[in-house]
Short mmCIF file of C-alpha atoms and ligand atoms in Angstrom, two decimals:
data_model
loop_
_atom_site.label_atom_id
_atom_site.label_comp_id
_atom_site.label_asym_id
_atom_site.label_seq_id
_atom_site.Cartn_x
_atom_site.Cartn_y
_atom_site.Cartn_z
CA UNK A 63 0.13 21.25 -11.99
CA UNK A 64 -1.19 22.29 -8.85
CA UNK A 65 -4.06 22.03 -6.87
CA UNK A 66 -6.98 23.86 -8.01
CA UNK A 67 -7.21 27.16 -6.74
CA UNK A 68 -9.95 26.81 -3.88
CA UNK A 69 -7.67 24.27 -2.26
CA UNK A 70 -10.36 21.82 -2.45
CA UNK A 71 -10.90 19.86 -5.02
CA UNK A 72 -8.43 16.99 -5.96
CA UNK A 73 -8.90 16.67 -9.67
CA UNK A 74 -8.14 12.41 -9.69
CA UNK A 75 -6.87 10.33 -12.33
CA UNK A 76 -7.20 6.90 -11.38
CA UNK A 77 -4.92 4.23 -13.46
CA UNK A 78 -6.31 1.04 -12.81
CA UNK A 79 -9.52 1.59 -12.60
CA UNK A 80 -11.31 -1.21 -14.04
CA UNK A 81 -9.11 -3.46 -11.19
CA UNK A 82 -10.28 -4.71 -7.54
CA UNK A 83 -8.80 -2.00 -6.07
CA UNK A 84 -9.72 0.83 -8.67
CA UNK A 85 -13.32 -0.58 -8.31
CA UNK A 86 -13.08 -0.04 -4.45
CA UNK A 87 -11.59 3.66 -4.77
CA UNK A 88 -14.56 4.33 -7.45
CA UNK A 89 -16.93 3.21 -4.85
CA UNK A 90 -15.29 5.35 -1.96
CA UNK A 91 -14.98 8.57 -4.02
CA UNK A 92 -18.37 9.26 -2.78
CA UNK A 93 -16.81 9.64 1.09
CA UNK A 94 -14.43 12.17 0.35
CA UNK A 95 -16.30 15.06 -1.87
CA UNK A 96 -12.76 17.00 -2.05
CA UNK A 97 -12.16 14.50 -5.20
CA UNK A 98 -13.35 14.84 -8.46
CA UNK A 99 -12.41 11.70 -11.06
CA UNK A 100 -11.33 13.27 -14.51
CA UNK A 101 -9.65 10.36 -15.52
CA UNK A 102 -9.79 6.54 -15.54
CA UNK A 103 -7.54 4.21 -16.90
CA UNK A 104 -7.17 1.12 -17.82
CA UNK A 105 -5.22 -1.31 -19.67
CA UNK A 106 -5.11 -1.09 -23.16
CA UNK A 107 -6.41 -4.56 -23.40
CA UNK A 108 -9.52 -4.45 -21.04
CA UNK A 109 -12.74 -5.31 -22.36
CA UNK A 110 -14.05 -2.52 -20.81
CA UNK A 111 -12.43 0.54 -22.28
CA UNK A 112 -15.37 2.93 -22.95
CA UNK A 113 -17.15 2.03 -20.56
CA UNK A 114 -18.36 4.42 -17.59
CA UNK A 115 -15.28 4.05 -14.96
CA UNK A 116 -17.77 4.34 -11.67
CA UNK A 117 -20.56 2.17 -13.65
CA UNK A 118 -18.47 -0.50 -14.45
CA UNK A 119 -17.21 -0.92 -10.99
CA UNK A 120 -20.12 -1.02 -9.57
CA UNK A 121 -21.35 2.86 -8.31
CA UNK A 122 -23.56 5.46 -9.94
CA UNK A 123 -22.15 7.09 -13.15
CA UNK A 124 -19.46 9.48 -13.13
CA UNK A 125 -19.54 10.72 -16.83
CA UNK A 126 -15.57 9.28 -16.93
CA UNK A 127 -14.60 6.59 -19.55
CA UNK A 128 -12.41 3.97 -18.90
CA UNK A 129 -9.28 4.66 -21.25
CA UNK A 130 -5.72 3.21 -22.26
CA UNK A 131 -4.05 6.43 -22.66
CA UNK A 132 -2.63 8.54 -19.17
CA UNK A 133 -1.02 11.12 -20.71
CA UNK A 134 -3.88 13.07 -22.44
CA UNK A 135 -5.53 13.07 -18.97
CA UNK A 136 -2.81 14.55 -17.30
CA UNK A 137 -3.45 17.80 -18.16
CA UNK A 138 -6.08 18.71 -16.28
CA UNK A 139 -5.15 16.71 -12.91
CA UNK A 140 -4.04 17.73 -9.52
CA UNK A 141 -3.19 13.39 -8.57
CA UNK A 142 -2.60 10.38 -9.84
CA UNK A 143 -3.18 7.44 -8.23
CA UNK A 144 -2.03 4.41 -9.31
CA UNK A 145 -3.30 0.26 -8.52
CA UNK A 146 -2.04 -1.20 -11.55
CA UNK A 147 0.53 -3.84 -12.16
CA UNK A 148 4.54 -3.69 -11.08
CA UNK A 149 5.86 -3.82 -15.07
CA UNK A 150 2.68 -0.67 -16.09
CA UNK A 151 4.59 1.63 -13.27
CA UNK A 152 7.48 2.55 -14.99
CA UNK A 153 5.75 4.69 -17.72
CA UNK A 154 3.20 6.04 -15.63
CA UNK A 155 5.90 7.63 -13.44
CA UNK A 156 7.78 9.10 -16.38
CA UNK A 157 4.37 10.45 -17.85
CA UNK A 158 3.50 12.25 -14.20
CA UNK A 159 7.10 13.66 -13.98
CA UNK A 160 6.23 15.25 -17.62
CA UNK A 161 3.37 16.45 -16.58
CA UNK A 162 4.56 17.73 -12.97
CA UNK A 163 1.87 15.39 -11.41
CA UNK A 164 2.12 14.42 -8.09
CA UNK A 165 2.07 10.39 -8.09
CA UNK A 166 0.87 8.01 -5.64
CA UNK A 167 1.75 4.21 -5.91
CA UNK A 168 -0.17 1.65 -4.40
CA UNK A 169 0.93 -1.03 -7.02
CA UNK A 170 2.99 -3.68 -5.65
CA UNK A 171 5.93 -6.10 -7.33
CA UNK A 172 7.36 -2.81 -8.59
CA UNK A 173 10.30 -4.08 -10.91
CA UNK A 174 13.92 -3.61 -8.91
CA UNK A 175 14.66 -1.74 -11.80
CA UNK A 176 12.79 1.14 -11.26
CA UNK A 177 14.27 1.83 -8.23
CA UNK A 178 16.56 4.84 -9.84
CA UNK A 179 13.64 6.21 -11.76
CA UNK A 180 11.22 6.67 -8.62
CA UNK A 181 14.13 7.97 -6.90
CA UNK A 182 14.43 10.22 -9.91
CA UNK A 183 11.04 11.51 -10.15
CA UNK A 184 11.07 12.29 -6.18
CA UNK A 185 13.11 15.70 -7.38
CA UNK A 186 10.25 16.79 -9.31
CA UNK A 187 6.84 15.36 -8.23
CA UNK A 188 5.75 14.53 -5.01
CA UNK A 189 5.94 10.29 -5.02
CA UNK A 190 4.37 8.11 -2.20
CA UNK A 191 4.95 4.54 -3.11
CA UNK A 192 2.86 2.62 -0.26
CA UNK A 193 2.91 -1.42 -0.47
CA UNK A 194 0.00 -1.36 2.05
CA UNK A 195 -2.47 1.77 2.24
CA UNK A 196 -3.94 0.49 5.68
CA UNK A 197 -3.54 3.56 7.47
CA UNK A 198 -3.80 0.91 10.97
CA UNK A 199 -0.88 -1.91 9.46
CA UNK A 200 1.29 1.54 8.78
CA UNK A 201 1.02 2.34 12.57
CA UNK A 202 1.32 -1.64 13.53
CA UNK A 203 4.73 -1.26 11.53
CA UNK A 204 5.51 1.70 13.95
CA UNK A 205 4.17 0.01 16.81
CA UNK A 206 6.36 -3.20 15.58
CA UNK A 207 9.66 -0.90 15.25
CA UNK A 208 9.52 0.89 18.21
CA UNK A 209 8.75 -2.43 20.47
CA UNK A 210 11.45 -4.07 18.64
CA UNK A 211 14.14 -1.48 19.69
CA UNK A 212 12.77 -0.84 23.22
CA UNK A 213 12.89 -4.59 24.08
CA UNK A 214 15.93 -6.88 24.73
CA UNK A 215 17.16 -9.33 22.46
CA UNK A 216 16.02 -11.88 24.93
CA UNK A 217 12.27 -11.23 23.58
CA UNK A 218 12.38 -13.33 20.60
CA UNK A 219 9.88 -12.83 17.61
CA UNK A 220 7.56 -14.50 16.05
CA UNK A 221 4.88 -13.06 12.67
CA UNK A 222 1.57 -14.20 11.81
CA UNK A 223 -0.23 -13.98 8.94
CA UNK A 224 -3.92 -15.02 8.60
CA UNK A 225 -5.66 -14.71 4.85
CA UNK A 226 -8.33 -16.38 2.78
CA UNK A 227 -7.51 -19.50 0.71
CA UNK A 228 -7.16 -17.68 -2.60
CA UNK A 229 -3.74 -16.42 -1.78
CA UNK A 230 -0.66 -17.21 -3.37
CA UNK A 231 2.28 -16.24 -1.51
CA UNK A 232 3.37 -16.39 1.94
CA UNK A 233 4.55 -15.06 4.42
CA UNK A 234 2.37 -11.92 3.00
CA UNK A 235 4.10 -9.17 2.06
CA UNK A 236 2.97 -7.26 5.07
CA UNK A 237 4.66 -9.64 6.94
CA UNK A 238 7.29 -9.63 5.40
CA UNK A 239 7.52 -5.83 5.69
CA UNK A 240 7.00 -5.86 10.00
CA UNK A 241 9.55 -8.57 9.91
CA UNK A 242 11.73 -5.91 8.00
CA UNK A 243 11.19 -3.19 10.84
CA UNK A 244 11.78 -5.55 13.42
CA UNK A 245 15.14 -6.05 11.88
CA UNK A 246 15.67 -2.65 10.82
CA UNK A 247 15.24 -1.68 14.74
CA UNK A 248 17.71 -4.34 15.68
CA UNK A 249 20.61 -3.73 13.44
CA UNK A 250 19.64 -6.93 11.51
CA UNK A 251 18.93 -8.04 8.20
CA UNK A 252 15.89 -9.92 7.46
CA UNK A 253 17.17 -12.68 4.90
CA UNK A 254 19.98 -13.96 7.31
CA UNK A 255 17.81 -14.17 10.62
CA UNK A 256 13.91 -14.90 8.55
CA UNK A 257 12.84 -18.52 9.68
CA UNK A 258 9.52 -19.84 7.94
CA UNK A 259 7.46 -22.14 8.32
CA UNK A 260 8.81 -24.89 11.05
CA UNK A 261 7.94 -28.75 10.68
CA UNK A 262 9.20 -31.87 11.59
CA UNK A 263 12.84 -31.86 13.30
CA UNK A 264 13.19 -27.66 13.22
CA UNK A 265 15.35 -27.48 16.07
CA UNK A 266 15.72 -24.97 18.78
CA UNK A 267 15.02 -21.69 18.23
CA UNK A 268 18.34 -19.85 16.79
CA UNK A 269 19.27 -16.16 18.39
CA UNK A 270 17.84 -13.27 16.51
CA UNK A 271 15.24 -15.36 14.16
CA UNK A 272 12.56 -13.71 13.06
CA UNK A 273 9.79 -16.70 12.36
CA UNK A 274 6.96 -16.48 10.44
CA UNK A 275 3.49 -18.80 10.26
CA UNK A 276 0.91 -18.39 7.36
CA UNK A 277 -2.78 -19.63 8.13
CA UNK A 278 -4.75 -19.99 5.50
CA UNK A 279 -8.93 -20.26 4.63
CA UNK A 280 -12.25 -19.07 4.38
CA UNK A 281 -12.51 -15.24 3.37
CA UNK A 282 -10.22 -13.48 5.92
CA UNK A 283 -9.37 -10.30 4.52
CA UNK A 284 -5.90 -10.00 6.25
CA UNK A 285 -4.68 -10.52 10.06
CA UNK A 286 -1.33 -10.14 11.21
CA UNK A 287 0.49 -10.39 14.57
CA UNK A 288 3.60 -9.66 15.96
CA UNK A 289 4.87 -11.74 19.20
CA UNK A 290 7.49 -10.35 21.12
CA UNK A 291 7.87 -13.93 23.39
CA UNK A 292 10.46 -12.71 26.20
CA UNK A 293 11.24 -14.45 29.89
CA UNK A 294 8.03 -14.32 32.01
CA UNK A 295 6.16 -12.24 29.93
CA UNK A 296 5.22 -11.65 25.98
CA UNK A 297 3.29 -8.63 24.13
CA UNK A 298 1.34 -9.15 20.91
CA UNK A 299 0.90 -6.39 18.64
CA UNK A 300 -2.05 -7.22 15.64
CA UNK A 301 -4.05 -5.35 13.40
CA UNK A 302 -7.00 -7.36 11.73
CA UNK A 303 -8.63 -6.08 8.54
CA UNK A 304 -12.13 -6.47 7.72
CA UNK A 305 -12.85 -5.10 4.70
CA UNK A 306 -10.56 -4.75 2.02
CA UNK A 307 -11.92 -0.88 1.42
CA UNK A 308 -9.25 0.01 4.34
CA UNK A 309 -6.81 -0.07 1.52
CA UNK A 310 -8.63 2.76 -0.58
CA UNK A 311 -9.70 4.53 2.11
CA UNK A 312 -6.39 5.04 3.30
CA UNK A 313 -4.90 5.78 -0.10
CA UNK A 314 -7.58 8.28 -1.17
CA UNK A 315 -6.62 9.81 2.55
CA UNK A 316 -2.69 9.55 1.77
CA UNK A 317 -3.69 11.42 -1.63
CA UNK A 318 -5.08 14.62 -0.21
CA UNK A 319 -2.65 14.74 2.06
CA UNK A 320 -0.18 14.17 -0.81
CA UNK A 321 -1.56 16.90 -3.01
CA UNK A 322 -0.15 19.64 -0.77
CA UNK A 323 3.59 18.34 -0.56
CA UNK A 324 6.55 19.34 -2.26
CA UNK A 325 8.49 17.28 -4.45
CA UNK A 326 10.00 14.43 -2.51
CA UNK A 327 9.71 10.82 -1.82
CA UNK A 328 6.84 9.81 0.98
CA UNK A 329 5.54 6.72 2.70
CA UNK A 330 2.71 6.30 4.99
CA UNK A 331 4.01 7.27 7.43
CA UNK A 332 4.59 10.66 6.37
CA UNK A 333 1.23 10.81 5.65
CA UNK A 334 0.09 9.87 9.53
CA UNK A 335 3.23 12.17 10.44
CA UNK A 336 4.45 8.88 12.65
P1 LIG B 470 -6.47 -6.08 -10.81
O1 LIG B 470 -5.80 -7.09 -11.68
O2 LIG B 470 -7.85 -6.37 -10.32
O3 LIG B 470 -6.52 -4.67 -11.59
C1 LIG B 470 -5.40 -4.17 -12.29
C2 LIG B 470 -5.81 -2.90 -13.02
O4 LIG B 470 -4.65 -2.36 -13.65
C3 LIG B 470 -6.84 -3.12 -14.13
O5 LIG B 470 -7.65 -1.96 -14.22
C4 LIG B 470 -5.97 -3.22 -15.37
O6 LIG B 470 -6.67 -2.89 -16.57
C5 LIG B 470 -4.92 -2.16 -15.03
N1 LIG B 470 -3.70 -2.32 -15.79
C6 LIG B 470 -2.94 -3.44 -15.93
N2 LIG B 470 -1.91 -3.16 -16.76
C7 LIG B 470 -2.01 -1.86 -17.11
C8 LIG B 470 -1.25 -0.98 -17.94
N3 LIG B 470 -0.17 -1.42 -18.59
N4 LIG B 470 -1.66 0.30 -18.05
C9 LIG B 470 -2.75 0.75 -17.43
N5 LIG B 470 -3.53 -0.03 -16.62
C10 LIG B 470 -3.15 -1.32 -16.49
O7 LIG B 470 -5.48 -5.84 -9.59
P2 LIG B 470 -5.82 -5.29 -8.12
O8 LIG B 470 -6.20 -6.40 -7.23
O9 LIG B 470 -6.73 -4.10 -8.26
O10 LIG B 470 -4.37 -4.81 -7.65
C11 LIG B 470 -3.67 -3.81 -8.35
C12 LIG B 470 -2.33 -3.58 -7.66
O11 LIG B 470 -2.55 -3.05 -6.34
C13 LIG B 470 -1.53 -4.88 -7.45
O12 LIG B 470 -0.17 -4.57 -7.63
C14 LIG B 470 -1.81 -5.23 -5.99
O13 LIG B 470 -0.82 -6.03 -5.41
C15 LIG B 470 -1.86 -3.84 -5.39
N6 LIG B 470 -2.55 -3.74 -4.10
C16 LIG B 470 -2.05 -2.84 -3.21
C17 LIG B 470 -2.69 -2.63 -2.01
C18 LIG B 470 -2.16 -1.59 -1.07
O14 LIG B 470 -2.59 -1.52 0.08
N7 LIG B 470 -1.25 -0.72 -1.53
C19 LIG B 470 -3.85 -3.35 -1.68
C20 LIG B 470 -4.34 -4.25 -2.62
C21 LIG B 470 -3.69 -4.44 -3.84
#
């Protein structure tokens, strides 16, 4: 299915859309008038099926219902994006490859599994799986990579993450991901050189660790920083996030952009052409 023919409209379905990040793209769709919601979906459980998507997350009424079903909306759409949940992905990507839909994937804790599938599906829909739809952390990860591989060794490297109390994991996957391109740019890999969280009798610093600090409180949305901590000198590369909409912004950005492409497998930084 392509894009309809005044090369304007995106005709979205959006599958999680009764989630945080649904809600946020429902209240956003106002910003970008090239979109035009024909489907919203939702898990087959949710106590909101019926409901009106836009009016249930928060923004004037769209005339869409929240539904379980993706394929009967398929039809009719030029885009699917998805903010769902790792172990929904799987047939959501085989129902867009049916359908010739062009698929993007902000979901995260995608199942190792599906790795063949999406790989799959990139030779017949146009796929953008994005862990992080900050269109600023994708060019901090550029930033990170190309720092990494223009400075010596001697500049050692240290991540930080910064976010509210409520979360679960650290380091963040973010940081996890900048401590990837730093690796990637220095012939490393992450798992044998990753150092978190010093205390007590840590030791000197090892060659090539890649360290990582988590701070966490209050309501901060997401900060992270890269040190580069060389002899007589040290650069610091961070991008702070304010408001969590950055995420749905850039994904409802990455979309229209997405729309256009042929089949193939895209990140970000496709998107920002980086
Ligand atoms: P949430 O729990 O608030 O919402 C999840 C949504 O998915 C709900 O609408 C739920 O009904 C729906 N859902 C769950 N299972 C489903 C299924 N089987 N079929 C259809 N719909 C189903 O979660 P959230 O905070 O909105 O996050 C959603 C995903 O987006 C998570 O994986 C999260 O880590 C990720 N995320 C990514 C970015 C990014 O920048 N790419 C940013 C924030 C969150």
């Amino acid at each position: 299915m392509s894009v309809e023919q005044d090369g304007q409209s995106i005709r979205l379905v959006l599958v999680g859309a009764s989630g945080r990040m649904g809600g946020q793209i429902l209240r956003l769709l106002h910003e970008m008038p090239r979109y035009r919601l024909v489907g919203a979906v939702a898990s087959a459980h949710n106590a909101a099926l019926g409901q009106d998507a836009a009016r249930h997350a928060g923004a004037a009424q769209c005339g869409v219902s929240l539904s379980s079903a993706l394929a009967p909306l398929l039809g009719e759409a030029d885009l699917v994006i998805d903010f769902s949940s790792g172990t929904a992905v799987g047939a959501h990507l085989a129902a867009c490859v049916a359908a010739r839909v062009p698929l993007l994937i902000g979901t995260t804790g995608l199942p190792q599994e599906l790795q063949a599938p999406l790989a799959a599906a990139a030779a017949r829909i146009a796929l953008l799986v994005a862990a992080n739809t900050s269109l600023g952390v994708c060019v901090l990860e550029e930033l990170v990579r190309r720092a990494a591989a223009a400075l010596p060794a001697q500049f050692e490297v240290e991540i930080l993450d910064v976010h509210h109390r409520h979360k679960v994991d650290a380091p963040s996957g973010t940081a996890l991901a900048l401590g990837e391109a730093v690796a990637a740019a220095r012939g490393q890999r992450l798992a044998e050189h990753a150092r978190s969280g010093r205390h007590g009798a840590a030791g000197p610093r090892s060659p090539g660790e890649i360290g990582f600090a988590a701070l966490r409180g209050g309501d901060a949305v997401g900060e992270h920083e890269v040190r580069f901590l060389g002899p007589g000198e040290a650069l610091s590369l961070t991008h702070r996030a304010t408001d969590r909409a950055i995420f749905a912004r850039g994904a409802l950005q990455a979309g229209s952009w997405l729309v256009s492409q042929p089949p193939g497998r895209y990140s970000m930084r496709d998107v920002l052409s980086i």
